[in-house]
Amino acid sequence: MTGRPVIEATPGPPRTAVTRVAVAQVALRVGEPEANRAAAEAAITEAAGAGARLVVLPELVNSGYVFTGAEEARSLAEPADGPTVTGWERLAGDHDLVIVGGFCELAGGVLRNSQVMVDATGTRAVYRKAHLWHDERDVFIPGDAPPPVVDTALGRIGMMVCYDLEFPEWVRSAGLAGADLLAVSTNWPASPVPAGERPVLVAYAQIAAAANRMFVAVADRCADERGVSWVRGTSLIGPDGYPLAGPVLTDGPAVLTADCDLTRARDKATGPRNDVHRDRRTDLY
Amino acid sequence: MTGRPVIEATPGPPRTAVTRVAVAQVALRVGEPEANRAAAEAAITEAAGAGARLVVLPELVNSGYVFTGAEEARSLAEPADGPTVTGWERLAGDHDLVIVGGFCELAGGVLRNSQVMVDATGTRAVYRKAHLWHDERDVFIPGDAPPPVVDTALGRIGMMVCYDLEFPEWVRSAGLAGADLLAVSTNWPASPVPAGERPVLVAYAQIAAAANRMFVAVADRCADERGVSWVRGTSLIGPDGYPLAGPVLTDGPAVLTADCDLTRARDKATGPRNDVHRDRRTDLY
């Protein structure tokens, strides 16, 4: 249970060809961890009821995002065996799910903007966000380990948090490590979007998918918080870069599902003679 | 006049703050270089008449794209001091323009999918496409030099051809070399686009821009050729990743212009505490 990749040495094909994947847009409130855990549990239960086997949750589910400062964040943080993660382990066991979600972690005395993957066997990986946005720098220590790619019963699932997705180098590292699906937990603060345009952060998810021929599942949040609005960009992108579900873009909780043949991500071909990974000029970069 | 970057050692700010940039969608026909040169000249003249100082043209302007094989391509190729490039040099001098466009080059006995930048002083750089698509592999030798970034009278202009844009590593290299604007000459073959979606290749241009806070100017072509249709994705993207003009998406010639304050690309900040280049975790990748 560390931040390093835990992919198996000899990965096989996904054991289930088609997986119903859920991305959950959750209304979170800073400083209300019990309400937030309940909101996440409701989303997980809804996703399981809809037949999903993988559920992706937003960033910092337990705590909310817009802290008054490090002190407030610390008061809301919990260890990786705290009530949020153990609750998700219980739900994963109850419903035979893989759950990926973000939480405010207290680890070794420092705060981390963390993301956990759990399944019916317990915690599979903890990742610490490596690229910190804005005032997160006052609160969190960034992670130093690459995004894990975990060989689950559903296929190989990569992990990433919010601003990480804006660095193509980081996305590529997950793609090259074999991710069939990249699970992105996010709290995307809204910025102005020209009329008729899709928020550019959603396009980041699309290009992360297309450039690596993998699925990208983004769970954003909703419910304005201390003056910050959210993109509400919860979406599930296919390996060709087009949405299979979402983006939501409206301000309310939502659980979107789509059936994903994760084996499609094992084929990196974009045509009879091209391949997004093999065509890289590794002699030049 | 090589493929290497020719950026000056101590780059200053652009000498003109606001530049009217034109991207030209041109109807090309394989095997008709004189008609193609005339079509490009018409687009250049139209752009100059509209007040543009920079004109970006498609890939392989002289030759067209869908060759029967290497022999046909060779019959259409010309050196970097051939009629296509010398014609553009003349037009750049006549109208005080910077022109960037693609041409089928015969260089040292081999064929290159090349792109040239000319201004009133003559040729500034020749770039050879480094990532080859589909049957281009039967025709062209890929380039081995990084995309040039040329310090022009208008600002620092980077160069790239079509499939190159799908490799974020290559785009980043132009961004880090200081490109204020990346000029992309392309022949984007069309592939199915879900209803209501923008072609994903345009999203590649958007994310190239956003991830490096630079302008991206894409000149695509039109006119179906030997069964191949085109995205017709000619567009001009601002450093926030949103289009300033285009994408055209219709099958006809078009010259789009937008006024670009290229100095905006010198500021890589995305917020008071974030910067798309400085926030890279260069300790990790």
PDB file of N, CA and C in Angstrom, chain A residues 130-135 137-138 142-145 163 166-170 172 192-194 197-200 203-204 206-207 210-211 240-243 270-276 279-281 283-285, chain B residues 130-135 137-138 142-145 163 166-170 172 192-194 197-200 203-204 206-207 210-211 240-243 270-276 279-281 283-285:
ATOM      1  N   ALA A 130       0.797  14.657  -7.275  1.00  0.00           N
ATOM      2  CA  ALA A 130       2.172  15.130  -7.476  1.00  0.00           C
ATOM      3  C   ALA A 130       2.247  16.582  -7.947  1.00  0.00           C
ATOM      4  N   HIS A 131       1.161  17.088  -8.519  1.00  0.00           N
ATOM      5  CA  HIS A 131       1.131  18.468  -9.012  1.00  0.00           C
ATOM      6  C   HIS A 131       0.063  19.207  -8.215  1.00  0.00           C
ATOM      7  N   LEU A 132       0.486  20.172  -7.436  1.00  0.00           N
ATOM      8  CA  LEU A 132      -0.445  20.861  -6.538  1.00  0.00           C
ATOM      9  C   LEU A 132      -0.923  22.171  -7.150  1.00  0.00           C
ATOM     10  N   TRP A 133      -2.217  22.416  -6.984  1.00  0.00           N
ATOM     11  CA  TRP A 133      -2.853  23.601  -7.547  1.00  0.00           C
ATOM     12  C   TRP A 133      -3.019  24.661  -6.464  1.00  0.00           C
ATOM     13  N   HIS A 134      -2.622  25.882  -6.780  1.00  0.00           N
ATOM     14  CA  HIS A 134      -2.957  27.071  -5.995  1.00  0.00           C
ATOM     15  C   HIS A 134      -2.632  26.867  -4.505  1.00  0.00           C
ATOM     16  N   ASP A 135      -3.594  27.139  -3.629  1.00  0.00           N
ATOM     17  CA  ASP A 135      -3.297  27.138  -2.200  1.00  0.00           C
ATOM     18  C   ASP A 135      -3.105  25.751  -1.602  1.00  0.00           C
ATOM     19  N   ARG A 137      -0.640  24.239  -2.010  1.00  0.00           N
ATOM     20  CA  ARG A 137       0.766  24.296  -1.621  1.00  0.00           C
ATOM     21  C   ARG A 137       0.952  24.667  -0.147  1.00  0.00           C
ATOM     22  N   ASP A 138      -0.031  25.354   0.404  1.00  0.00           N
ATOM     23  CA  ASP A 138       0.054  25.741   1.816  1.00  0.00           C
ATOM     24  C   ASP A 138      -0.356  24.611   2.745  1.00  0.00           C
ATOM     25  N   PRO A 142       3.448  17.425  -1.842  1.00  0.00           N
ATOM     26  CA  PRO A 142       3.162  16.675  -3.070  1.00  0.00           C
ATOM     27  C   PRO A 142       3.797  15.295  -3.043  1.00  0.00           C
ATOM     28  N   GLY A 143       3.186  14.374  -3.748  1.00  0.00           N
ATOM     29  CA  GLY A 143       3.736  13.035  -3.872  1.00  0.00           C
ATOM     30  C   GLY A 143       4.938  13.008  -4.801  1.00  0.00           C
ATOM     31  N   ASP A 144       5.773  12.006  -4.611  1.00  0.00           N
ATOM     32  CA  ASP A 144       6.974  11.846  -5.436  1.00  0.00           C
ATOM     33  C   ASP A 144       6.951  10.550  -6.237  1.00  0.00           C
ATOM     34  N   ALA A 145       5.880   9.792  -6.140  1.00  0.00           N
ATOM     35  CA  ALA A 145       5.840   8.478  -6.803  1.00  0.00           C
ATOM     36  C   ALA A 145       4.953   8.556  -8.048  1.00  0.00           C
ATOM     37  N   TYR A 163      -5.141  18.243 -11.077  1.00  0.00           N
ATOM     38  CA  TYR A 163      -4.144  19.008 -11.835  1.00  0.00           C
ATOM     39  C   TYR A 163      -3.082  18.102 -12.462  1.00  0.00           C
ATOM     40  N   GLU A 166      -3.123  17.654 -16.229  1.00  0.00           N
ATOM     41  CA  GLU A 166      -2.712  18.707 -17.159  1.00  0.00           C
ATOM     42  C   GLU A 166      -1.251  18.575 -17.581  1.00  0.00           C
ATOM     43  N   PHE A 167      -0.601  17.518 -17.117  1.00  0.00           N
ATOM     44  CA  PHE A 167       0.792  17.298 -17.467  1.00  0.00           C
ATOM     45  C   PHE A 167       0.894  16.035 -18.319  1.00  0.00           C
ATOM     46  N   PRO A 168       1.026  16.226 -19.630  1.00  0.00           N
ATOM     47  CA  PRO A 168       0.996  15.065 -20.532  1.00  0.00           C
ATOM     48  C   PRO A 168       2.076  14.041 -20.205  1.00  0.00           C
ATOM     49  N   GLU A 169       3.160  14.511 -19.602  1.00  0.00           N
ATOM     50  CA  GLU A 169       4.229  13.577 -19.223  1.00  0.00           C
ATOM     51  C   GLU A 169       3.722  12.571 -18.192  1.00  0.00           C
ATOM     52  N   TRP A 170       2.918  13.069 -17.249  1.00  0.00           N
ATOM     53  CA  TRP A 170       2.407  12.224 -16.173  1.00  0.00           C
ATOM     54  C   TRP A 170       1.362  11.242 -16.717  1.00  0.00           C
ATOM     55  N   ARG A 172       1.213  10.214 -19.784  1.00  0.00           N
ATOM     56  CA  ARG A 172       1.934   9.239 -20.601  1.00  0.00           C
ATOM     57  C   ARG A 172       2.524   8.144 -19.732  1.00  0.00           C
ATOM     58  N   PRO A 192     -13.775  30.904 -16.761  1.00  0.00           N
ATOM     59  CA  PRO A 192     -14.703  31.279 -17.833  1.00  0.00           C
ATOM     60  C   PRO A 192     -14.564  30.380 -19.066  1.00  0.00           C
ATOM     61  N   VAL A 193     -15.691  30.021 -19.632  1.00  0.00           N
ATOM     62  CA  VAL A 193     -15.734  29.183 -20.833  1.00  0.00           C
ATOM     63  C   VAL A 193     -16.474  29.968 -21.920  1.00  0.00           C
ATOM     64  N   PRO A 194     -15.860  30.142 -23.087  1.00  0.00           N
ATOM     65  CA  PRO A 194     -16.565  30.868 -24.156  1.00  0.00           C
ATOM     66  C   PRO A 194     -17.878  30.163 -24.521  1.00  0.00           C
ATOM     67  N   GLU A 197     -18.525  26.500 -26.104  1.00  0.00           N
ATOM     68  CA  GLU A 197     -17.338  25.671 -25.926  1.00  0.00           C
ATOM     69  C   GLU A 197     -17.513  24.686 -24.768  1.00  0.00           C
ATOM     70  N   ARG A 198     -16.874  23.551 -24.870  1.00  0.00           N
ATOM     71  CA  ARG A 198     -16.766  22.598 -23.764  1.00  0.00           C
ATOM     72  C   ARG A 198     -15.592  23.047 -22.888  1.00  0.00           C
ATOM     73  N   PRO A 199     -15.731  22.968 -21.578  1.00  0.00           N
ATOM     74  CA  PRO A 199     -14.595  23.381 -20.726  1.00  0.00           C
ATOM     75  C   PRO A 199     -13.306  22.663 -21.124  1.00  0.00           C
ATOM     76  N   VAL A 200     -12.237  23.422 -21.200  1.00  0.00           N
ATOM     77  CA  VAL A 200     -10.987  22.866 -21.715  1.00  0.00           C
ATOM     78  C   VAL A 200     -10.471  21.732 -20.826  1.00  0.00           C
ATOM     79  N   ALA A 203     -11.447  18.629 -22.297  1.00  0.00           N
ATOM     80  CA  ALA A 203     -10.609  18.307 -23.461  1.00  0.00           C
ATOM     81  C   ALA A 203      -9.280  17.698 -23.025  1.00  0.00           C
ATOM     82  N   TYR A 204      -8.758  18.130 -21.876  1.00  0.00           N
ATOM     83  CA  TYR A 204      -7.554  17.457 -21.351  1.00  0.00           C
ATOM     84  C   TYR A 204      -7.817  15.960 -21.155  1.00  0.00           C
ATOM     85  N   GLN A 206     -10.050  14.179 -22.715  1.00  0.00           N
ATOM     86  CA  GLN A 206     -10.205  13.568 -24.027  1.00  0.00           C
ATOM     87  C   GLN A 206      -8.848  13.250 -24.662  1.00  0.00           C
ATOM     88  N   ILE A 207      -7.919  14.192 -24.553  1.00  0.00           N
ATOM     89  CA  ILE A 207      -6.620  13.985 -25.198  1.00  0.00           C
ATOM     90  C   ILE A 207      -5.751  13.017 -24.382  1.00  0.00           C
ATOM     91  N   ALA A 210      -7.111   9.839 -25.884  1.00  0.00           N
ATOM     92  CA  ALA A 210      -6.772   9.605 -27.289  1.00  0.00           C
ATOM     93  C   ALA A 210      -5.279   9.371 -27.488  1.00  0.00           C
ATOM     94  N   ALA A 211      -4.458  10.141 -26.800  1.00  0.00           N
ATOM     95  CA  ALA A 211      -3.016  10.064 -27.019  1.00  0.00           C
ATOM     96  C   ALA A 211      -2.432   8.762 -26.474  1.00  0.00           C
ATOM     97  N   ASP A 240     -10.815   6.556 -28.096  1.00  0.00           N
ATOM     98  CA  ASP A 240     -10.709   7.418 -29.277  1.00  0.00           C
ATOM     99  C   ASP A 240     -10.833   8.894 -28.920  1.00  0.00           C
ATOM    100  N   GLY A 241     -11.004   9.191 -27.629  1.00  0.00           N
ATOM    101  CA  GLY A 241     -11.044  10.581 -27.184  1.00  0.00           C
ATOM    102  C   GLY A 241     -12.429  11.195 -27.134  1.00  0.00           C
ATOM    103  N   TYR A 242     -13.461  10.419 -27.435  1.00  0.00           N
ATOM    104  CA  TYR A 242     -14.824  10.947 -27.396  1.00  0.00           C
ATOM    105  C   TYR A 242     -15.547  10.445 -26.147  1.00  0.00           C
ATOM    106  N   PRO A 243     -16.434  11.280 -25.572  1.00  0.00           N
ATOM    107  CA  PRO A 243     -17.141  10.869 -24.354  1.00  0.00           C
ATOM    108  C   PRO A 243     -18.096   9.701 -24.609  1.00  0.00           C
ATOM    109  N   THR A 270      -3.976   3.165 -34.231  1.00  0.00           N
ATOM    110  CA  THR A 270      -4.903   4.192 -34.714  1.00  0.00           C
ATOM    111  C   THR A 270      -5.140   4.016 -36.207  1.00  0.00           C
ATOM    112  N   GLY A 271      -4.571   2.985 -36.759  1.00  0.00           N
ATOM    113  CA  GLY A 271      -4.725   2.681 -38.175  1.00  0.00           C
ATOM    114  C   GLY A 271      -3.890   1.451 -38.439  1.00  0.00           C
ATOM    115  N   PRO A 272      -3.935   0.946 -39.670  1.00  0.00           N
ATOM    116  CA  PRO A 272      -3.213  -0.311 -39.948  1.00  0.00           C
ATOM    117  C   PRO A 272      -1.708  -0.207 -39.737  1.00  0.00           C
ATOM    118  N   ARG A 273      -1.172   1.014 -39.790  1.00  0.00           N
ATOM    119  CA  ARG A 273       0.288   1.142 -39.697  1.00  0.00           C
ATOM    120  C   ARG A 273       0.711   2.099 -38.593  1.00  0.00           C
ATOM    121  N   ASN A 274      -0.215   2.453 -37.718  1.00  0.00           N
ATOM    122  CA  ASN A 274       0.142   3.431 -36.684  1.00  0.00           C
ATOM    123  C   ASN A 274      -0.299   2.971 -35.311  1.00  0.00           C
ATOM    124  N   ASP A 275       0.427   3.461 -34.318  1.00  0.00           N
ATOM    125  CA  ASP A 275       0.253   3.017 -32.930  1.00  0.00           C
ATOM    126  C   ASP A 275       0.721   4.163 -32.046  1.00  0.00           C
ATOM    127  N   VAL A 276      -0.156   4.608 -31.159  1.00  0.00           N
ATOM    128  CA  VAL A 276       0.152   5.830 -30.402  1.00  0.00           C
ATOM    129  C   VAL A 276       1.385   5.698 -29.510  1.00  0.00           C
ATOM    130  N   ASP A 279       4.735   4.680 -32.122  1.00  0.00           N
ATOM    131  CA  ASP A 279       5.137   5.759 -33.032  1.00  0.00           C
ATOM    132  C   ASP A 279       5.880   6.889 -32.321  1.00  0.00           C
ATOM    133  N   ARG A 280       5.957   6.842 -31.004  1.00  0.00           N
ATOM    134  CA  ARG A 280       6.781   7.841 -30.311  1.00  0.00           C
ATOM    135  C   ARG A 280       8.222   7.759 -30.817  1.00  0.00           C
ATOM    136  N   ARG A 281       8.850   8.902 -30.961  1.00  0.00           N
ATOM    137  CA  ARG A 281      10.242   8.924 -31.412  1.00  0.00           C
ATOM    138  C   ARG A 281      11.143   8.841 -30.188  1.00  0.00           C
ATOM    139  N   ASP A 283      13.922   7.808 -29.920  1.00  0.00           N
ATOM    140  CA  ASP A 283      15.304   8.207 -30.199  1.00  0.00           C
ATOM    141  C   ASP A 283      15.493   9.710 -30.032  1.00  0.00           C
ATOM    142  N   LEU A 284      14.384  10.431 -29.967  1.00  0.00           N
ATOM    143  CA  LEU A 284      14.469  11.898 -29.916  1.00  0.00           C
ATOM    144  C   LEU A 284      13.974  12.484 -28.595  1.00  0.00           C
ATOM    145  N   TYR A 285      13.170  11.719 -27.846  1.00  0.00           N
ATOM    146  CA  TYR A 285      12.656  12.222 -26.578  1.00  0.00           C
ATOM    147  C   TYR A 285      12.338  11.073 -25.659  1.00  0.00           C
TER     148      TYR A 285
ATOM    149  N   ALA B 130       8.613  14.511 -38.270  1.00  0.00           N
ATOM    150  CA  ALA B 130       9.323  13.454 -37.534  1.00  0.00           C
ATOM    151  C   ALA B 130       8.452  12.227 -37.274  1.00  0.00           C
ATOM    152  N   HIS B 131       7.136  12.391 -37.305  1.00  0.00           N
ATOM    153  CA  HIS B 131       6.212  11.280 -37.054  1.00  0.00           C
ATOM    154  C   HIS B 131       5.393  11.066 -38.327  1.00  0.00           C
ATOM    155  N   LEU B 132       5.579   9.926 -38.953  1.00  0.00           N
ATOM    156  CA  LEU B 132       4.943   9.678 -40.250  1.00  0.00           C
ATOM    157  C   LEU B 132       3.671   8.862 -40.084  1.00  0.00           C
ATOM    158  N   TRP B 133       2.658   9.261 -40.824  1.00  0.00           N
ATOM    159  CA  TRP B 133       1.349   8.622 -40.763  1.00  0.00           C
ATOM    160  C   TRP B 133       1.190   7.647 -41.926  1.00  0.00           C
ATOM    161  N   HIS B 134       0.730   6.458 -41.620  1.00  0.00           N
ATOM    162  CA  HIS B 134       0.241   5.498 -42.608  1.00  0.00           C
ATOM    163  C   HIS B 134       1.249   5.321 -43.759  1.00  0.00           C
ATOM    164  N   ASP B 135       0.799   5.445 -44.994  1.00  0.00           N
ATOM    165  CA  ASP B 135       1.650   5.117 -46.135  1.00  0.00           C
ATOM    166  C   ASP B 135       2.740   6.146 -46.403  1.00  0.00           C
ATOM    167  N   ARG B 137       5.143   6.295 -44.764  1.00  0.00           N
ATOM    168  CA  ARG B 137       6.347   5.508 -44.484  1.00  0.00           C
ATOM    169  C   ARG B 137       6.952   4.904 -45.756  1.00  0.00           C
ATOM    170  N   ASP B 138       6.128   4.728 -46.779  1.00  0.00           N
ATOM    171  CA  ASP B 138       6.631   4.179 -48.041  1.00  0.00           C
ATOM    172  C   ASP B 138       7.292   5.246 -48.899  1.00  0.00           C
ATOM    173  N   PRO B 142      11.638  10.134 -42.253  1.00  0.00           N
ATOM    174  CA  PRO B 142      11.249  11.081 -41.198  1.00  0.00           C
ATOM    175  C   PRO B 142      12.420  11.963 -40.774  1.00  0.00           C
ATOM    176  N   GLY B 143      12.098  13.149 -40.306  1.00  0.00           N
ATOM    177  CA  GLY B 143      13.123  14.041 -39.790  1.00  0.00           C
ATOM    178  C   GLY B 143      13.623  13.592 -38.431  1.00  0.00           C
ATOM    179  N   ASP B 144      14.828  14.024 -38.097  1.00  0.00           N
ATOM    180  CA  ASP B 144      15.434  13.674 -36.816  1.00  0.00           C
ATOM    181  C   ASP B 144      15.703  14.895 -35.951  1.00  0.00           C
ATOM    182  N   ALA B 145      15.305  16.061 -36.422  1.00  0.00           N
ATOM    183  CA  ALA B 145      15.630  17.297 -35.690  1.00  0.00           C
ATOM    184  C   ALA B 145      14.379  17.820 -35.000  1.00  0.00           C
ATOM    185  N   TYR B 163       0.700  14.809 -37.960  1.00  0.00           N
ATOM    186  CA  TYR B 163       0.727  13.750 -36.946  1.00  0.00           C
ATOM    187  C   TYR B 163       1.692  14.082 -35.801  1.00  0.00           C
ATOM    188  N   GLU B 166       0.212  14.981 -32.431  1.00  0.00           N
ATOM    189  CA  GLU B 166      -0.400  13.986 -31.551  1.00  0.00           C
ATOM    190  C   GLU B 166       0.584  13.430 -30.517  1.00  0.00           C
ATOM    191  N   PHE B 167       1.788  13.952 -30.516  1.00  0.00           N
ATOM    192  CA  PHE B 167       2.792  13.504 -29.553  1.00  0.00           C
ATOM    193  C   PHE B 167       3.099  14.649 -28.601  1.00  0.00           C
ATOM    194  N   PRO B 168       2.536  14.586 -27.402  1.00  0.00           N
ATOM    195  CA  PRO B 168       2.683  15.716 -26.473  1.00  0.00           C
ATOM    196  C   PRO B 168       4.144  16.020 -26.155  1.00  0.00           C
ATOM    197  N   GLU B 169       4.980  15.010 -26.271  1.00  0.00           N
ATOM    198  CA  GLU B 169       6.415  15.245 -26.015  1.00  0.00           C
ATOM    199  C   GLU B 169       6.984  16.246 -27.026  1.00  0.00           C
ATOM    200  N   TRP B 170       6.562  16.097 -28.274  1.00  0.00           N
ATOM    201  CA  TRP B 170       7.070  16.945 -29.358  1.00  0.00           C
ATOM    202  C   TRP B 170       6.522  18.360 -29.215  1.00  0.00           C
ATOM    203  N   ARG B 172       5.553  19.693 -26.428  1.00  0.00           N
ATOM    204  CA  ARG B 172       6.222  20.292 -25.266  1.00  0.00           C
ATOM    205  C   ARG B 172       7.589  20.828 -25.655  1.00  0.00           C
ATOM    206  N   PRO B 192     -14.512   8.853 -38.314  1.00  0.00           N
ATOM    207  CA  PRO B 192     -15.870   9.115 -37.815  1.00  0.00           C
ATOM    208  C   PRO B 192     -15.868   9.977 -36.552  1.00  0.00           C
ATOM    209  N   VAL B 193     -16.779  10.912 -36.504  1.00  0.00           N
ATOM    210  CA  VAL B 193     -16.939  11.807 -35.356  1.00  0.00           C
ATOM    211  C   VAL B 193     -18.360  11.635 -34.822  1.00  0.00           C
ATOM    212  N   PRO B 194     -18.502  11.311 -33.535  1.00  0.00           N
ATOM    213  CA  PRO B 194     -19.857  11.179 -32.977  1.00  0.00           C
ATOM    214  C   PRO B 194     -20.657  12.475 -33.140  1.00  0.00           C
ATOM    215  N   GLU B 197     -20.044  16.140 -31.590  1.00  0.00           N
ATOM    216  CA  GLU B 197     -18.665  16.261 -31.098  1.00  0.00           C
ATOM    217  C   GLU B 197     -17.803  17.053 -32.089  1.00  0.00           C
ATOM    218  N   ARG B 198     -16.813  17.735 -31.565  1.00  0.00           N
ATOM    219  CA  ARG B 198     -15.773  18.362 -32.375  1.00  0.00           C
ATOM    220  C   ARG B 198     -14.726  17.281 -32.693  1.00  0.00           C
ATOM    221  N   PRO B 199     -14.210  17.254 -33.917  1.00  0.00           N
ATOM    222  CA  PRO B 199     -13.183  16.239 -34.222  1.00  0.00           C
ATOM    223  C   PRO B 199     -12.038  16.274 -33.212  1.00  0.00           C
ATOM    224  N   VAL B 200     -11.644  15.100 -32.760  1.00  0.00           N
ATOM    225  CA  VAL B 200     -10.662  15.030 -31.672  1.00  0.00           C
ATOM    226  C   VAL B 200      -9.328  15.645 -32.090  1.00  0.00           C
ATOM    227  N   ALA B 203      -9.180  18.969 -30.846  1.00  0.00           N
ATOM    228  CA  ALA B 203      -8.906  18.987 -29.403  1.00  0.00           C
ATOM    229  C   ALA B 203      -7.413  18.799 -29.121  1.00  0.00           C
ATOM    230  N   TYR B 204      -6.725  18.026 -29.964  1.00  0.00           N
ATOM    231  CA  TYR B 204      -5.256  17.954 -29.814  1.00  0.00           C
ATOM    232  C   TYR B 204      -4.640  19.354 -29.918  1.00  0.00           C
ATOM    233  N   GLN B 206      -6.139  22.169 -29.307  1.00  0.00           N
ATOM    234  CA  GLN B 206      -6.538  22.942 -28.125  1.00  0.00           C
ATOM    235  C   GLN B 206      -5.640  22.630 -26.925  1.00  0.00           C
ATOM    236  N   ILE B 207      -5.355  21.346 -26.728  1.00  0.00           N
ATOM    237  CA  ILE B 207      -4.559  20.968 -25.554  1.00  0.00           C
ATOM    238  C   ILE B 207      -3.074  21.275 -25.776  1.00  0.00           C
ATOM    239  N   ALA B 210      -3.204  24.871 -24.659  1.00  0.00           N
ATOM    240  CA  ALA B 210      -3.452  25.079 -23.230  1.00  0.00           C
ATOM    241  C   ALA B 210      -2.297  24.570 -22.369  1.00  0.00           C
ATOM    242  N   ALA B 211      -1.761  23.421 -22.707  1.00  0.00           N
ATOM    243  CA  ALA B 211      -0.732  22.809 -21.861  1.00  0.00           C
ATOM    244  C   ALA B 211       0.586  23.568 -21.919  1.00  0.00           C
ATOM    245  N   ASP B 240      -5.345  29.798 -23.941  1.00  0.00           N
ATOM    246  CA  ASP B 240      -6.209  29.157 -22.948  1.00  0.00           C
ATOM    247  C   ASP B 240      -6.864  27.892 -23.496  1.00  0.00           C
ATOM    248  N   GLY B 241      -6.572  27.570 -24.766  1.00  0.00           N
ATOM    249  CA  GLY B 241      -7.088  26.335 -25.343  1.00  0.00           C
ATOM    250  C   GLY B 241      -8.412  26.476 -26.074  1.00  0.00           C
ATOM    251  N   TYR B 242      -8.929  27.687 -26.159  1.00  0.00           N
ATOM    252  CA  TYR B 242     -10.197  27.894 -26.864  1.00  0.00           C
ATOM    253  C   TYR B 242      -9.944  28.535 -28.229  1.00  0.00           C
ATOM    254  N   PRO B 243     -10.763  28.170 -29.236  1.00  0.00           N
ATOM    255  CA  PRO B 243     -10.558  28.727 -30.575  1.00  0.00           C
ATOM    256  C   PRO B 243     -10.800  30.233 -30.639  1.00  0.00           C
ATOM    257  N   THR B 270      -1.248  30.119 -15.024  1.00  0.00           N
ATOM    258  CA  THR B 270      -2.657  29.755 -15.127  1.00  0.00           C
ATOM    259  C   THR B 270      -3.413  30.205 -13.889  1.00  0.00           C
ATOM    260  N   GLY B 271      -2.741  30.886 -13.016  1.00  0.00           N
ATOM    261  CA  GLY B 271      -3.330  31.391 -11.797  1.00  0.00           C
ATOM    262  C   GLY B 271      -2.221  32.071 -11.034  1.00  0.00           C
ATOM    263  N   PRO B 272      -2.556  32.679  -9.903  1.00  0.00           N
ATOM    264  CA  PRO B 272      -1.530  33.443  -9.172  1.00  0.00           C
ATOM    265  C   PRO B 272      -0.355  32.585  -8.698  1.00  0.00           C
ATOM    266  N   ARG B 273      -0.563  31.270  -8.566  1.00  0.00           N
ATOM    267  CA  ARG B 273       0.502  30.424  -8.017  1.00  0.00           C
ATOM    268  C   ARG B 273       0.840  29.258  -8.929  1.00  0.00           C
ATOM    269  N   ASN B 274       0.363  29.295 -10.174  1.00  0.00           N
ATOM    270  CA  ASN B 274       0.610  28.158 -11.044  1.00  0.00           C
ATOM    271  C   ASN B 274       1.116  28.598 -12.411  1.00  0.00           C
ATOM    272  N   ASP B 275       1.860  27.712 -13.044  1.00  0.00           N
ATOM    273  CA  ASP B 275       2.553  28.007 -14.295  1.00  0.00           C
ATOM    274  C   ASP B 275       2.717  26.672 -15.019  1.00  0.00           C
ATOM    275  N   VAL B 276       2.240  26.604 -16.243  1.00  0.00           N
ATOM    276  CA  VAL B 276       2.213  25.305 -16.937  1.00  0.00           C
ATOM    277  C   VAL B 276       3.597  24.715 -17.167  1.00  0.00           C
ATOM    278  N   ASP B 279       5.448  24.277 -13.239  1.00  0.00           N
ATOM    279  CA  ASP B 279       4.821  23.263 -12.388  1.00  0.00           C
ATOM    280  C   ASP B 279       5.131  21.832 -12.829  1.00  0.00           C
ATOM    281  N   ARG B 280       5.801  21.676 -13.962  1.00  0.00           N
ATOM    282  CA  ARG B 280       6.240  20.321 -14.331  1.00  0.00           C
ATOM    283  C   ARG B 280       7.134  19.762 -13.224  1.00  0.00           C
ATOM    284  N   ARG B 281       6.974  18.463 -12.956  1.00  0.00           N
ATOM    285  CA  ARG B 281       7.810  17.833 -11.940  1.00  0.00           C
ATOM    286  C   ARG B 281       9.069  17.293 -12.619  1.00  0.00           C
ATOM    287  N   ASP B 283      11.781  16.807 -11.506  1.00  0.00           N
ATOM    288  CA  ASP B 283      12.507  15.824 -10.696  1.00  0.00           C
ATOM    289  C   ASP B 283      11.982  14.404 -10.946  1.00  0.00           C
ATOM    290  N   LEU B 284      10.826  14.314 -11.587  1.00  0.00           N
ATOM    291  CA  LEU B 284      10.193  12.995 -11.771  1.00  0.00           C
ATOM    292  C   LEU B 284      10.111  12.584 -13.238  1.00  0.00           C
ATOM    293  N   TYR B 285      10.208  13.524 -14.172  1.00  0.00           N
ATOM    294  CA  TYR B 285      10.140  13.198 -15.595  1.00  0.00           C
ATOM    295  C   TYR B 285      10.844  14.254 -16.423  1.00  0.00           C
TER     296      TYR B 285
END
